[in-house]
mmCIF file of C-alpha atoms in Angstrom:
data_model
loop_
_atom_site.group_PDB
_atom_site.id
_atom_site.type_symbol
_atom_site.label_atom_id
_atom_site.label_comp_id
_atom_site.label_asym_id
_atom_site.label_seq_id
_atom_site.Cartn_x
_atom_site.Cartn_y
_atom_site.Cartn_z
ATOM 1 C CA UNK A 156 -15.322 -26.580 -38.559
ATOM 2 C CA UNK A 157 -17.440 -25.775 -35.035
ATOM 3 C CA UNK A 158 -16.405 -23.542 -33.401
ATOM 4 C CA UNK A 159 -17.948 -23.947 -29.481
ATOM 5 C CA UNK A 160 -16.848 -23.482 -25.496
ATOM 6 C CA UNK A 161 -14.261 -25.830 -24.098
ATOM 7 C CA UNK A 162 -15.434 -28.508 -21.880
ATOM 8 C CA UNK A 163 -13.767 -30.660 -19.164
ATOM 9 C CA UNK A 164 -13.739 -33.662 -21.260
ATOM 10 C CA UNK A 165 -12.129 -31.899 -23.846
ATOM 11 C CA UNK A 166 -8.963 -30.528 -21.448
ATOM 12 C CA UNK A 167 -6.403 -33.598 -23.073
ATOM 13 C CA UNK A 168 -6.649 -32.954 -26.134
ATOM 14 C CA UNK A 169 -6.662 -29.310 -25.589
ATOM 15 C CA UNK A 170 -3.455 -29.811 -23.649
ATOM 16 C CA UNK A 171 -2.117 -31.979 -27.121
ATOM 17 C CA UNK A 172 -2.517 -29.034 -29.090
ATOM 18 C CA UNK A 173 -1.449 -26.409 -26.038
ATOM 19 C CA UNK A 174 1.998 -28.758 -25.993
ATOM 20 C CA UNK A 175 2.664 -29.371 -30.093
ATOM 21 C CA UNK A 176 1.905 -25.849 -30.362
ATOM 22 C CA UNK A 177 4.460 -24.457 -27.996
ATOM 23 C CA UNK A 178 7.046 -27.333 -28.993
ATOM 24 C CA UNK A 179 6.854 -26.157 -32.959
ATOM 25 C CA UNK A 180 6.330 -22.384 -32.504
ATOM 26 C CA UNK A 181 9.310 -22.220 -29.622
ATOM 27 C CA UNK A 182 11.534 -24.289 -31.418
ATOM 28 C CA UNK A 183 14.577 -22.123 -31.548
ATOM 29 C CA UNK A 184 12.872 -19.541 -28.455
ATOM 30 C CA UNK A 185 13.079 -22.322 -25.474
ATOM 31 C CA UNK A 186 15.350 -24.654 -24.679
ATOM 32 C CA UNK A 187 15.040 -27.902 -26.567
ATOM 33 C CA UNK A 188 15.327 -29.966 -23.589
ATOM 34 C CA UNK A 189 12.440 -28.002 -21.930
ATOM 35 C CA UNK A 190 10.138 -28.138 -25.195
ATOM 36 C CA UNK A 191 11.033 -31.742 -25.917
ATOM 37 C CA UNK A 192 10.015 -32.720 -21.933
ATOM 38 C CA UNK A 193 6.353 -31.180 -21.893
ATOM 39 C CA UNK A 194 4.006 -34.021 -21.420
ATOM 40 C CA UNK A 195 0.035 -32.632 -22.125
ATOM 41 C CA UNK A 196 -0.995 -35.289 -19.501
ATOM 42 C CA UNK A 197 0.790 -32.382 -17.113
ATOM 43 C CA UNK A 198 -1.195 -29.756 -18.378
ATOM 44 C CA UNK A 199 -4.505 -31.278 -18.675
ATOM 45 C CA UNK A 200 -5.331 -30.890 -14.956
ATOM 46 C CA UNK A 201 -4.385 -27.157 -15.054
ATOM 47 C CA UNK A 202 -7.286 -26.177 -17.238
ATOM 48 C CA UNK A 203 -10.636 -24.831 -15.856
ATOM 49 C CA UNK A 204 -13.325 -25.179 -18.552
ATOM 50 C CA UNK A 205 -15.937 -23.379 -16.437
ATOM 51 C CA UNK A 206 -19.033 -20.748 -17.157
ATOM 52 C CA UNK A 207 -18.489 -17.903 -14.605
ATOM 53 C CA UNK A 208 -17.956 -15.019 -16.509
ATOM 54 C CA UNK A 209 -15.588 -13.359 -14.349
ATOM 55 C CA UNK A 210 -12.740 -16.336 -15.332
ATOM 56 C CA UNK A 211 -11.357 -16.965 -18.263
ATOM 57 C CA UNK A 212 -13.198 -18.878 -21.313
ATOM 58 C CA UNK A 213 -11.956 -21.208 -23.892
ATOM 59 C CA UNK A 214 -13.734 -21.491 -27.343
ATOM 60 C CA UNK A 215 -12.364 -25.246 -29.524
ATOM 61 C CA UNK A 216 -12.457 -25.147 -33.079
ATOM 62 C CA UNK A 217 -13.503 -28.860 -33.910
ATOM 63 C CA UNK A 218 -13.411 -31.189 -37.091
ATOM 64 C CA UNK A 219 -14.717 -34.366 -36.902
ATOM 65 C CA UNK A 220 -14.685 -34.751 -33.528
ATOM 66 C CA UNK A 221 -10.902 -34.035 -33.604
ATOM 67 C CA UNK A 222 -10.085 -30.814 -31.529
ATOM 68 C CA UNK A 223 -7.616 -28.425 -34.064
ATOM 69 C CA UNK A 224 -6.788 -25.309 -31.739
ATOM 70 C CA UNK A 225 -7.985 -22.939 -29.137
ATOM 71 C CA UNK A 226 -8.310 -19.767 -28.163
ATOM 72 C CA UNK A 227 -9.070 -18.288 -24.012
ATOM 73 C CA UNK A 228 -10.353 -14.895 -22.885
ATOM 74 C CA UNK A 229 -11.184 -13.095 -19.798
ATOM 75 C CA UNK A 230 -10.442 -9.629 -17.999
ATOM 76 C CA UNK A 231 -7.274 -8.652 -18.617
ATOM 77 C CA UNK A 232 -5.012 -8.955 -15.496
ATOM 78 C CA UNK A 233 -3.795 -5.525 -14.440
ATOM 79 C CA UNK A 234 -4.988 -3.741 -17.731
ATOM 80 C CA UNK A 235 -8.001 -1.917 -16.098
ATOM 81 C CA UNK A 236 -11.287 -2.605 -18.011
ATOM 82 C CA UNK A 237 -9.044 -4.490 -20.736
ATOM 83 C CA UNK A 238 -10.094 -7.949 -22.211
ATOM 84 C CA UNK A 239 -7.281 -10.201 -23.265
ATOM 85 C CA UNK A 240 -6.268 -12.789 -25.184
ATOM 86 C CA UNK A 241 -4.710 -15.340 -22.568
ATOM 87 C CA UNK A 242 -3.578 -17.885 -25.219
ATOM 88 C CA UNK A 243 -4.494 -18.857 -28.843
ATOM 89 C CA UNK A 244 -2.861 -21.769 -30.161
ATOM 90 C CA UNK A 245 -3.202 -24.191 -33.590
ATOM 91 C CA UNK A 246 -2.024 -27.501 -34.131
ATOM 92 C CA UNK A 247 1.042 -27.507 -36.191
ATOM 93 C CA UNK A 248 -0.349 -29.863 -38.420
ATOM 94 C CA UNK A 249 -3.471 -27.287 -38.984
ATOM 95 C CA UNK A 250 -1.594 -23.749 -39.396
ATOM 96 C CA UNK A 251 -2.284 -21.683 -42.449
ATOM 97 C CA UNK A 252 -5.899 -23.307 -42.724
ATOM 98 C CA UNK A 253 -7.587 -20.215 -41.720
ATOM 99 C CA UNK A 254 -8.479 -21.739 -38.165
ATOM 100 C CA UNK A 255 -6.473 -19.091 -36.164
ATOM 101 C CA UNK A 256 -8.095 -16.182 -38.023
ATOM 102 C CA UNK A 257 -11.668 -17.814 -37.088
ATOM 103 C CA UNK A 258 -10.503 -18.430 -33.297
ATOM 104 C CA UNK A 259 -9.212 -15.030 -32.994
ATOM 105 C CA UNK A 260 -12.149 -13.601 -34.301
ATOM 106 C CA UNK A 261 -14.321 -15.321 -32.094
ATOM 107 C CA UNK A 262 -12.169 -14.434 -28.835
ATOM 108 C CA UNK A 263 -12.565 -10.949 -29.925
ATOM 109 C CA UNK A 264 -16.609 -11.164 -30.589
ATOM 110 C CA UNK A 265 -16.676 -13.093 -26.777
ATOM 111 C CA UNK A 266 -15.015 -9.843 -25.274
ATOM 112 C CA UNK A 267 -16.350 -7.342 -26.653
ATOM 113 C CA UNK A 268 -20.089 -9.507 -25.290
ATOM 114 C CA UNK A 269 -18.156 -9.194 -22.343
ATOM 115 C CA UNK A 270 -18.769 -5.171 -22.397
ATOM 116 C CA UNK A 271 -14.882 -4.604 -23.207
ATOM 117 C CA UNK A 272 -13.999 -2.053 -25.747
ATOM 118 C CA UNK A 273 -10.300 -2.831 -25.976
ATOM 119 C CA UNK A 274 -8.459 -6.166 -25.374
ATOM 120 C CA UNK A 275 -4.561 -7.005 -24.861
ATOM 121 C CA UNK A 276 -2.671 -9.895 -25.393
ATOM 122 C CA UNK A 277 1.073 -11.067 -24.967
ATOM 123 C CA UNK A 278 3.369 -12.711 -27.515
ATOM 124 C CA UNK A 279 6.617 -14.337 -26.812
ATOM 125 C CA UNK A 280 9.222 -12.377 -27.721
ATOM 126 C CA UNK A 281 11.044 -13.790 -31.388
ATOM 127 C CA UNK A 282 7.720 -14.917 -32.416
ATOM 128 C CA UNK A 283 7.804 -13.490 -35.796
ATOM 129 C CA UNK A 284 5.065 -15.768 -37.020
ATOM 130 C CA UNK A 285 2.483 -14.583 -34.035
ATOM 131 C CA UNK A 286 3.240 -11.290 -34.316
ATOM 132 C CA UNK A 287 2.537 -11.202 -38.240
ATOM 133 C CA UNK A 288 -0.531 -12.711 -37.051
ATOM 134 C CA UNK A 289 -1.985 -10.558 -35.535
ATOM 135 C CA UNK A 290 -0.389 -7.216 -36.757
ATOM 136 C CA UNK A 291 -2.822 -8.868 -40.217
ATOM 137 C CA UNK A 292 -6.075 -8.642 -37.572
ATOM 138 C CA UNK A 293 -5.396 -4.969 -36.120
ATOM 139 C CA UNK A 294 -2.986 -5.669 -32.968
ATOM 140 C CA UNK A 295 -0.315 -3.330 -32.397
ATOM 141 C CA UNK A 296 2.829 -3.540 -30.394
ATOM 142 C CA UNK A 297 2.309 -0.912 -27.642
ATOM 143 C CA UNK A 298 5.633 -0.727 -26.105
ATOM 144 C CA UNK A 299 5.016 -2.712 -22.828
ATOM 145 C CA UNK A 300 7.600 -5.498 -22.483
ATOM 146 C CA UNK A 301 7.475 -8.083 -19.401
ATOM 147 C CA UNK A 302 9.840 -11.063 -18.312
ATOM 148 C CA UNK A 303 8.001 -13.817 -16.830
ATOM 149 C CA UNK A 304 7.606 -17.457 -15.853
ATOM 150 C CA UNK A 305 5.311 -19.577 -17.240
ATOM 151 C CA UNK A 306 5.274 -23.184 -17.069
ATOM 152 C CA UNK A 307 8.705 -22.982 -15.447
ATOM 153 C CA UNK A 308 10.630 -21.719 -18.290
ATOM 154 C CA UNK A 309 11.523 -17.946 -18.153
ATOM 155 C CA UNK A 310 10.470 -15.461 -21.461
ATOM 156 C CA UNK A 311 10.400 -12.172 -22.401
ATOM 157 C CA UNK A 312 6.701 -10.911 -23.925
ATOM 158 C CA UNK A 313 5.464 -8.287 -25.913
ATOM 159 C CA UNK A 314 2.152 -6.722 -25.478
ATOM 160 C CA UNK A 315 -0.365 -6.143 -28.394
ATOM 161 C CA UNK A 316 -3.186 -4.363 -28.149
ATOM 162 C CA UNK A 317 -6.499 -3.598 -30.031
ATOM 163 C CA UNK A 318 -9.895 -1.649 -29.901
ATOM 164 C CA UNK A 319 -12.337 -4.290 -30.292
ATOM 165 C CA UNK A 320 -15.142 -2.506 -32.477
ATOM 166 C CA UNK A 321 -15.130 -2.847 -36.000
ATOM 167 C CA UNK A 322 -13.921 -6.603 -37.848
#
């Protein structure tokens, strides 16, 4: 598996795996009708696969060619000198293969190249399965809750956070 940055060819099938992700893992979190609706051709132009280092960057893990998750960092947004984790997501079809352990990893080598010392990151709220993720690589719930919109469904989040020295 490669591990590299995302480029803009590569925002469709990032978008695939951003949309099977969300409709497997927030199965019984979103409404079905929502989940079963989301279309990665609409989600494809919303990616920004850029190299300024103030926005945020998205690193592919690739097999044959075939693009099997992703994970995107930057600054976090109001956390101070935070990094965060904006999003890491596996295809379905690829989960328990180790490939989320070697994305997160490498989102949390990219910050800390960055000059951050401590990142955050937000998990749905009732995602059991992320948040035995990455309570097994050193997050911890910190008590900050938030209800949001994103993509026009509302959720409730949870924030993680973690000092990014050490594995």
């Amino acid at each position: 598996m490669l591990l590299r940055s995302a480029v803009p060819d590569d925002a469709l099938p990032v978008a695939r795996v951003h949309v099977r992700s969300w409709q497997a893992a927030y199965k019984d979190l979103l409404p079905a009708g929502y989940l079963d609706g989301l279309r990665p051709e609409d989600w494809a132009g919303r990616y920004d696969f850029g190299t300024d280092p103030g926005k945020p960057a998205t690193i592919v893990a690739v097999e044959e060619g075939a693009i099997l998750g992703f994970v995107t960092v930057a600054p976090a947004r109001n956390a101070g000198v935070r990094g965060e984790i904006r999003g890491l997501y596996v295809d379905p079809d690829w989960w328990g293969r180790d490939i989320g352990c070697a994305l997160i990893e490498h989102g949390r080598a990219r910050l800390r190249d960055l000059g951050f010392d401590e990142a955050v990151l937000w998990v749905l709220e009732g995602n059991t399965r992320a948040q035995r993720f990455y309570r097994r690589d050193g997050w911890l719930d910190d008590g900050v809750r938030r209800t949001r919109s994103v993509r026009g469904v509302t959720v409730d989040e949870i924030r993680y956070r973690r000092p990014l020295a050490g594995p």
